[in-house]
Short mmCIF file of C-alpha atoms in Angstrom, two decimals:
data_model
loop_
_atom_site.label_atom_id
_atom_site.label_comp_id
_atom_site.label_asym_id
_atom_site.label_seq_id
_atom_site.Cartn_x
_atom_site.Cartn_y
_atom_site.Cartn_z
CA UNK B 7 6.09 -57.31 -26.81
CA UNK B 8 7.66 -56.84 -30.23
CA UNK B 9 8.29 -60.57 -30.57
CA UNK B 10 4.61 -61.26 -29.91
CA UNK B 11 3.55 -58.44 -32.27
CA UNK B 12 5.75 -59.67 -35.13
CA UNK B 13 4.95 -63.36 -34.69
CA UNK B 14 1.20 -62.66 -34.74
CA UNK B 15 1.25 -59.84 -37.33
CA UNK B 16 -0.70 -57.57 -34.99
CA UNK B 17 0.21 -54.25 -36.63
CA UNK B 18 -1.92 -53.46 -39.68
CA UNK B 19 -0.20 -53.96 -43.04
CA UNK B 20 -1.02 -50.35 -43.88
CA UNK B 21 0.70 -49.08 -40.71
CA UNK B 22 4.21 -47.86 -41.60
CA UNK B 23 4.96 -45.90 -38.42
CA UNK B 24 7.22 -47.49 -35.76
CA UNK B 25 6.83 -50.74 -37.67
CA UNK B 26 10.07 -52.67 -38.22
CA UNK B 27 11.31 -52.46 -41.81
CA UNK B 28 8.89 -49.68 -42.73
CA UNK B 29 9.61 -45.96 -43.15
CA UNK B 30 7.97 -42.66 -44.01
CA UNK B 31 9.46 -42.75 -47.51
CA UNK B 32 8.03 -46.23 -48.10
CA UNK B 33 4.55 -44.99 -47.23
CA UNK B 34 4.92 -41.91 -49.44
CA UNK B 35 6.09 -44.11 -52.33
CA UNK B 36 3.16 -46.48 -51.77
CA UNK B 37 0.65 -43.61 -51.94
CA UNK B 38 2.34 -41.98 -54.96
CA UNK B 39 2.56 -45.26 -56.89
CA UNK B 40 -1.11 -45.91 -56.16
CA UNK B 41 -2.09 -42.53 -57.63
CA UNK B 42 0.07 -43.07 -60.73
CA UNK B 43 -1.16 -46.64 -61.24
CA UNK B 44 -4.78 -45.47 -61.05
CA UNK B 45 -4.03 -42.71 -63.56
CA UNK B 46 -2.42 -45.17 -66.02
CA UNK B 47 -5.60 -47.29 -65.81
CA UNK B 48 -7.83 -44.28 -66.52
CA UNK B 49 -8.94 -43.65 -62.93
CA UNK B 50 -8.73 -40.48 -60.85
CA UNK B 51 -7.74 -40.72 -57.19
CA UNK B 52 -9.48 -38.88 -54.37
CA UNK B 53 -7.55 -38.53 -51.14
CA UNK B 54 -8.78 -37.53 -47.67
CA UNK B 55 -6.07 -36.66 -45.15
CA UNK B 56 -7.47 -37.04 -41.64
CA UNK B 57 -6.39 -35.05 -38.62
CA UNK B 58 -6.72 -37.20 -35.49
CA UNK B 59 -7.35 -35.03 -32.43
CA UNK B 60 -4.70 -35.50 -29.73
CA UNK B 61 -4.09 -39.03 -30.96
CA UNK B 62 -1.57 -40.19 -28.35
CA UNK B 63 -3.41 -38.36 -25.57
CA UNK B 64 -6.73 -39.98 -26.47
CA UNK B 65 -5.82 -43.66 -26.09
CA UNK B 66 -8.52 -45.15 -23.86
CA UNK B 67 -6.74 -47.21 -21.18
CA UNK B 68 -9.52 -49.76 -20.63
CA UNK B 69 -9.95 -50.18 -24.37
CA UNK B 70 -6.19 -50.71 -24.82
CA UNK B 71 -6.12 -53.39 -22.11
CA UNK B 72 -9.11 -55.09 -23.76
CA UNK B 73 -7.27 -55.16 -27.10
CA UNK B 74 -4.12 -56.55 -25.48
CA UNK B 75 -6.27 -59.41 -24.16
CA UNK B 76 -7.92 -59.87 -27.57
CA UNK B 77 -4.49 -60.17 -29.21
CA UNK B 78 -3.49 -62.81 -26.60
CA UNK B 79 -0.57 -60.93 -25.09
CA UNK B 80 0.98 -62.83 -22.15
CA UNK B 81 -0.87 -62.04 -18.92
CA UNK B 82 2.30 -60.79 -17.19
CA UNK B 83 2.79 -58.18 -19.95
CA UNK B 84 -0.81 -57.05 -19.65
CA UNK B 85 -0.41 -56.62 -15.87
CA UNK B 86 2.83 -54.68 -16.30
CA UNK B 87 1.26 -52.37 -18.88
CA UNK B 88 -1.86 -51.88 -16.78
CA UNK B 89 0.31 -50.89 -13.85
CA UNK B 90 2.38 -48.63 -16.14
CA UNK B 91 -0.73 -46.71 -17.25
CA UNK B 92 -2.57 -46.59 -13.91
CA UNK B 93 -2.38 -43.66 -11.46
CA UNK B 94 -0.33 -41.42 -13.73
CA UNK B 95 -0.50 -37.70 -12.96
CA UNK B 96 0.54 -34.47 -14.62
CA UNK B 97 1.81 -31.22 -13.15
CA UNK B 98 2.72 -27.90 -14.73
CA UNK B 99 5.87 -26.14 -13.47
CA UNK B 100 6.53 -22.54 -14.52
CA UNK B 101 9.53 -20.74 -13.03
CA UNK B 102 9.04 -21.19 -9.24
CA UNK B 103 5.36 -22.05 -9.40
CA UNK B 104 3.77 -25.49 -9.50
CA UNK B 105 0.21 -26.47 -10.31
CA UNK B 106 -1.75 -29.13 -8.48
CA UNK B 107 -1.36 -32.69 -9.70
CA UNK B 108 -4.09 -33.91 -12.04
CA UNK B 109 -4.89 -37.55 -12.82
CA UNK B 110 -4.17 -38.79 -16.38
CA UNK B 111 -7.14 -40.97 -17.30
CA UNK B 112 -6.26 -41.50 -20.97
CA UNK B 113 -3.33 -41.39 -23.34
CA UNK B 114 0.12 -42.95 -23.61
CA UNK B 115 3.29 -41.09 -22.55
CA UNK B 116 4.66 -39.13 -25.51
CA UNK B 117 8.40 -39.28 -26.04
CA UNK B 118 8.52 -42.78 -24.58
CA UNK B 119 9.57 -45.92 -26.45
CA UNK B 120 6.28 -47.60 -25.55
CA UNK B 121 3.99 -44.74 -26.59
CA UNK B 122 3.94 -45.32 -30.39
CA UNK B 123 3.85 -49.12 -29.96
CA UNK B 124 0.80 -48.92 -27.70
CA UNK B 125 -0.91 -46.50 -30.10
CA UNK B 126 -0.26 -48.86 -33.02
CA UNK B 127 -1.76 -51.74 -31.05
CA UNK B 128 -4.79 -49.63 -30.14
CA UNK B 129 -5.45 -48.76 -33.81
CA UNK B 130 -4.33 -52.05 -35.36
CA UNK B 131 -7.86 -53.40 -35.92
CA UNK B 132 -9.22 -50.54 -37.99
CA UNK B 133 -11.95 -51.83 -40.33
CA UNK B 134 -11.40 -52.75 -43.96
CA UNK B 135 -12.72 -50.22 -46.45
CA UNK B 136 -15.02 -50.88 -49.45
CA UNK B 137 -13.52 -52.03 -52.81
CA UNK B 138 -11.59 -49.28 -54.55
CA UNK B 139 -10.65 -47.66 -51.23
CA UNK B 140 -7.29 -47.86 -49.45
CA UNK B 141 -6.06 -46.58 -46.11
CA UNK B 142 -2.48 -45.50 -45.41
CA UNK B 143 -1.23 -45.05 -41.85
CA UNK B 144 1.89 -43.71 -40.22
CA UNK B 145 0.99 -43.67 -36.53
CA UNK B 146 -1.76 -41.01 -36.38
CA UNK B 147 -1.14 -39.62 -39.90
CA UNK B 148 -3.99 -41.16 -41.84
CA UNK B 149 -4.85 -41.06 -45.53
CA UNK B 150 -7.85 -42.61 -47.25
CA UNK B 151 -7.52 -43.01 -51.02
CA UNK B 152 -10.32 -43.98 -53.43
CA UNK B 153 -10.38 -44.36 -57.18
CA UNK B 154 -13.04 -43.64 -59.74
CA UNK B 155 -13.56 -42.31 -63.25
CA UNK B 156 -16.03 -39.65 -62.15
CA UNK B 157 -16.04 -37.32 -59.16
CA UNK B 158 -19.49 -38.45 -57.99
CA UNK B 159 -18.12 -42.00 -57.67
CA UNK B 160 -15.05 -40.72 -55.79
CA UNK B 161 -17.24 -38.64 -53.45
CA UNK B 162 -19.56 -41.58 -52.79
CA UNK B 163 -16.67 -43.91 -51.97
CA UNK B 164 -14.93 -41.31 -49.80
CA UNK B 165 -18.17 -40.74 -47.89
CA UNK B 166 -18.65 -44.47 -47.23
CA UNK B 167 -15.00 -44.88 -46.16
CA UNK B 168 -15.09 -41.87 -43.84
CA UNK B 169 -18.36 -43.05 -42.27
CA UNK B 170 -16.85 -46.48 -41.56
CA UNK B 171 -13.61 -44.98 -40.29
CA UNK B 172 -15.22 -42.32 -38.08
CA UNK B 173 -17.67 -44.79 -36.59
CA UNK B 174 -14.85 -47.14 -35.57
CA UNK B 175 -12.73 -44.32 -34.13
CA UNK B 176 -15.61 -42.97 -32.05
CA UNK B 177 -16.35 -46.45 -30.73
CA UNK B 178 -12.86 -46.45 -29.20
CA UNK B 179 -13.05 -42.80 -28.05
CA UNK B 180 -10.78 -41.39 -30.77
CA UNK B 181 -12.03 -38.38 -32.69
CA UNK B 182 -10.96 -36.82 -35.96
CA UNK B 183 -10.92 -33.07 -36.53
CA UNK B 184 -13.13 -32.41 -39.56
CA UNK B 185 -12.06 -28.76 -39.84
CA UNK B 186 -8.43 -29.81 -40.36
CA UNK B 187 -9.16 -32.74 -42.68
CA UNK B 188 -8.03 -32.04 -46.26
CA UNK B 189 -9.26 -33.55 -49.53
CA UNK B 190 -7.61 -33.50 -52.95
CA UNK B 191 -8.44 -35.05 -56.31
CA UNK B 192 -5.68 -36.33 -58.62
CA UNK B 193 -7.44 -36.33 -62.02
CA UNK B 194 -6.50 -38.83 -64.72
CA UNK B 195 -7.23 -36.04 -67.22
CA UNK B 196 -5.68 -32.88 -65.71
CA UNK B 197 -7.49 -30.47 -68.05
CA UNK B 198 -10.94 -32.07 -67.78
CA UNK B 199 -13.34 -29.62 -66.13
CA UNK B 200 -15.68 -32.41 -64.99
CA UNK B 201 -12.88 -33.73 -62.76
CA UNK B 202 -12.50 -30.42 -60.92
CA UNK B 203 -14.35 -30.47 -57.55
CA UNK B 204 -17.06 -27.85 -57.00
CA UNK B 205 -19.88 -27.13 -54.54
CA UNK B 206 -21.86 -30.11 -55.87
CA UNK B 207 -19.18 -32.59 -54.78
CA UNK B 208 -19.94 -32.74 -51.08
CA UNK B 209 -18.27 -35.09 -48.60
CA UNK B 210 -19.04 -34.81 -44.89
CA UNK B 211 -17.40 -36.01 -41.70
CA UNK B 212 -19.15 -35.60 -38.36
CA UNK B 213 -21.76 -33.48 -40.21
CA UNK B 214 -19.05 -31.02 -41.31
CA UNK B 215 -18.57 -30.44 -45.06
CA UNK B 216 -14.95 -31.12 -45.99
CA UNK B 217 -13.00 -28.77 -48.26
CA UNK B 218 -11.20 -29.65 -51.50
CA UNK B 219 -7.66 -28.35 -52.08
CA UNK B 220 -5.29 -28.19 -55.06
CA UNK B 221 -2.33 -29.12 -52.85
CA UNK B 222 -1.98 -30.93 -49.53
CA UNK B 223 0.83 -31.87 -47.20
CA UNK B 224 1.16 -35.53 -46.17
CA UNK B 225 4.10 -36.65 -44.03
CA UNK B 226 5.91 -33.34 -44.79
CA UNK B 227 5.69 -33.89 -48.57
CA UNK B 228 3.54 -31.42 -50.51
CA UNK B 229 1.36 -33.12 -53.13
CA UNK B 230 -0.15 -31.12 -55.96
CA UNK B 231 -2.99 -32.46 -58.10
CA UNK B 232 -0.66 -32.94 -61.12
CA UNK B 233 2.11 -34.64 -59.10
CA UNK B 234 4.80 -32.31 -60.45
CA UNK B 235 5.94 -31.34 -56.92
CA UNK B 236 6.42 -27.67 -57.85
CA UNK B 237 5.12 -26.46 -54.48
CA UNK B 238 7.27 -28.96 -52.60
CA UNK B 239 10.46 -27.67 -54.26
CA UNK B 240 9.38 -24.12 -53.46
CA UNK B 241 8.88 -25.10 -49.82
CA UNK B 242 12.43 -26.53 -49.75
CA UNK B 243 13.75 -23.22 -51.10
CA UNK B 244 11.88 -21.29 -48.40
CA UNK B 245 13.18 -23.65 -45.73
CA UNK B 246 16.78 -23.22 -46.90
CA UNK B 247 16.42 -19.42 -46.82
CA UNK B 248 15.13 -19.70 -43.25
CA UNK B 249 18.02 -21.99 -42.25
CA UNK B 250 20.55 -19.63 -43.87
CA UNK B 251 19.25 -16.78 -41.71
CA UNK B 252 19.32 -18.92 -38.57
CA UNK B 253 22.81 -20.32 -39.16
CA UNK B 254 24.34 -17.24 -40.77
CA UNK B 255 26.56 -16.37 -37.75
CA UNK B 256 28.51 -19.69 -37.76
CA UNK B 257 28.71 -20.21 -41.57
CA UNK B 258 29.14 -16.68 -42.97
CA UNK B 259 32.36 -15.58 -44.66
CA UNK B 260 33.67 -13.80 -41.54
CA UNK B 261 32.91 -16.64 -39.13
CA UNK B 262 35.91 -18.10 -37.32
CA UNK B 263 34.32 -21.56 -37.15
CA UNK B 264 36.55 -24.18 -38.80
CA UNK B 265 35.68 -25.51 -42.27
CA UNK B 266 34.98 -29.00 -40.94
CA UNK B 267 32.25 -27.78 -38.58
CA UNK B 268 30.76 -25.44 -41.19
CA UNK B 269 30.41 -28.37 -43.59
CA UNK B 270 28.97 -30.46 -40.77
CA UNK B 271 26.22 -27.87 -40.30
CA UNK B 272 25.48 -28.01 -44.03
CA UNK B 273 25.40 -31.81 -44.17
CA UNK B 274 23.27 -32.23 -41.03
CA UNK B 275 20.84 -29.32 -41.47
CA UNK B 276 20.58 -28.12 -45.08
CA UNK B 277 21.13 -31.27 -47.13
CA UNK B 278 18.58 -33.48 -45.30
CA UNK B 279 15.96 -30.76 -45.84
CA UNK B 280 16.76 -30.63 -49.55
CA UNK B 281 16.78 -34.39 -50.08
CA UNK B 282 13.87 -35.45 -47.85
CA UNK B 283 11.75 -38.07 -49.68
CA UNK B 284 13.80 -37.62 -52.86
CA UNK B 285 12.81 -41.09 -54.22
CA UNK B 286 9.27 -39.68 -54.50
CA UNK B 287 9.79 -36.26 -56.07
CA UNK B 288 12.88 -37.05 -58.17
CA UNK B 289 10.62 -37.24 -61.25
CA UNK B 290 10.12 -33.45 -61.15
CA UNK B 291 11.56 -31.37 -64.01
CA UNK B 292 15.31 -30.74 -64.19
CA UNK B 293 14.82 -26.96 -63.88
CA UNK B 294 13.58 -27.34 -60.30
CA UNK B 295 16.45 -29.67 -59.44
CA UNK B 296 18.89 -27.07 -60.76
CA UNK B 297 17.28 -24.52 -58.44
CA UNK B 298 18.21 -26.68 -55.46
CA UNK B 299 21.74 -27.16 -56.83
CA UNK B 300 22.15 -23.37 -57.02
CA UNK B 301 21.15 -23.12 -53.36
CA UNK B 302 23.79 -25.70 -52.44
CA UNK B 303 26.42 -23.83 -54.50
CA UNK B 304 25.57 -20.53 -52.81
CA UNK B 305 25.88 -21.97 -49.31
CA UNK B 306 29.14 -23.79 -50.07
CA UNK B 307 30.67 -20.63 -51.58
CA UNK B 308 29.73 -18.76 -48.41
CA UNK B 309 31.35 -21.47 -46.29
CA UNK B 310 34.53 -21.49 -48.40
CA UNK B 311 34.61 -17.66 -48.68
CA UNK B 312 34.60 -17.87 -52.47
CA UNK B 313 33.14 -15.30 -54.92
CA UNK B 314 29.82 -15.97 -56.75
CA UNK B 315 31.61 -16.83 -60.03
CA UNK B 316 33.76 -19.56 -58.46
CA UNK B 317 33.67 -22.84 -60.46
CA UNK B 318 31.14 -25.46 -59.35
CA UNK B 319 33.40 -28.48 -60.02
CA UNK B 320 36.22 -26.98 -57.99
CA UNK B 321 33.72 -26.04 -55.28
CA UNK B 322 32.64 -29.65 -54.85
CA UNK B 323 36.23 -30.90 -54.99
CA UNK B 324 37.39 -28.57 -52.20
CA UNK B 325 34.44 -29.33 -49.90
CA UNK B 326 34.11 -33.04 -50.67
CA UNK B 327 30.36 -32.50 -51.07
CA UNK B 328 28.73 -34.32 -53.99
CA UNK B 329 26.42 -32.48 -56.43
CA UNK B 330 22.79 -32.90 -55.43
CA UNK B 331 21.95 -35.01 -58.48
CA UNK B 332 24.73 -37.49 -57.66
CA UNK B 333 23.71 -37.59 -54.00
CA UNK B 334 20.06 -38.03 -54.98
CA UNK B 335 20.86 -40.95 -57.29
CA UNK B 336 22.88 -42.61 -54.55
CA UNK B 337 20.01 -42.29 -52.06
CA UNK B 338 17.44 -43.54 -54.60
CA UNK B 339 19.55 -46.56 -55.61
CA UNK B 340 20.21 -47.54 -51.98
CA UNK B 341 16.54 -47.14 -51.13
CA UNK B 342 15.53 -49.27 -54.12
CA UNK B 343 18.00 -52.05 -53.33
CA UNK B 344 16.96 -52.23 -49.66
CA UNK B 345 13.29 -52.27 -50.66
CA UNK B 346 13.80 -55.11 -53.15
CA UNK B 347 15.73 -57.12 -50.55
CA UNK B 348 13.11 -56.58 -47.87
CA UNK B 349 11.35 -59.67 -46.51
CA UNK B 350 8.18 -57.60 -46.06
CA UNK B 351 5.84 -58.13 -49.01
CA UNK B 352 4.34 -54.62 -48.94
CA UNK B 353 7.87 -53.14 -49.17
CA UNK B 354 9.44 -55.40 -51.80
CA UNK B 355 6.29 -55.01 -53.94
CA UNK B 356 6.92 -51.25 -54.30
CA UNK B 357 9.75 -51.80 -56.82
CA UNK B 358 8.99 -55.29 -58.11
CA UNK B 359 5.63 -54.40 -59.70
#
């Protein structure tokens, strides 16, 4: 299947989920660069983040088979997949009780290797949007971005794009949840009052008026309208506090767990949370980066049973853990090199422009 998909470029270029050579960070960088490029050209960027209702559970089996035929998949593969999806049932088991079996008439099995691939095939022929509008996909996480110098232009373009998008989704029995759809405007002049959305800037989806927000979360990264990532850093701090409470028994000063395993917990739980998507938000101010470094120091001192005034350089030497800035630079440089060396045009373009 993947050979046929790659040879015929079936997945949409904008689809970065479960697409070989693509990643979440690549999609986030693509969206962020688009916003910054628009701003440098004197354009604001309006973004609508769609919530697809039960995306994997809504895949219409007959429609999927029809698309497999349209994309000229070998007949034996189509028959295998049809058999794979036919006569599936579900049953709920709670303690010693079992429900009746119910037929599964739509959807692809979640948690399976095939599930995301089949969903990508099913949504691979989404329509092109009008000029000045761009779609960004990572499986069912969908963003529609439009540019314009005035909010009325942004609203008009968003409305046209959402109408086209919603119409196509409904045709294939996929529905978006308007109440959970978020919109944000990234103004090219942050202090301009005419670029601040109000009740006159109405965009609807499925006859529901969508709400404007000053910050939104896309692919676990919190975007604010100024792109300073203040709220995202604050969310990392809150997450680290939560993790410290959860993992306090094995990493506290009185724990008998060996140093190696304590550091393993830090490296596998805390550090990935702190450095998620760092190539995107690394442009934030140094004060916020220092806040994260202080969190790392505090946790490492707890692990090593050292007092609060213990030296930071010696702390990193004893644990073998690099300072966050050094680790961030290493991740960013590796990510940049791999992107430049990628044979995929949409990936290599991110750093070559």
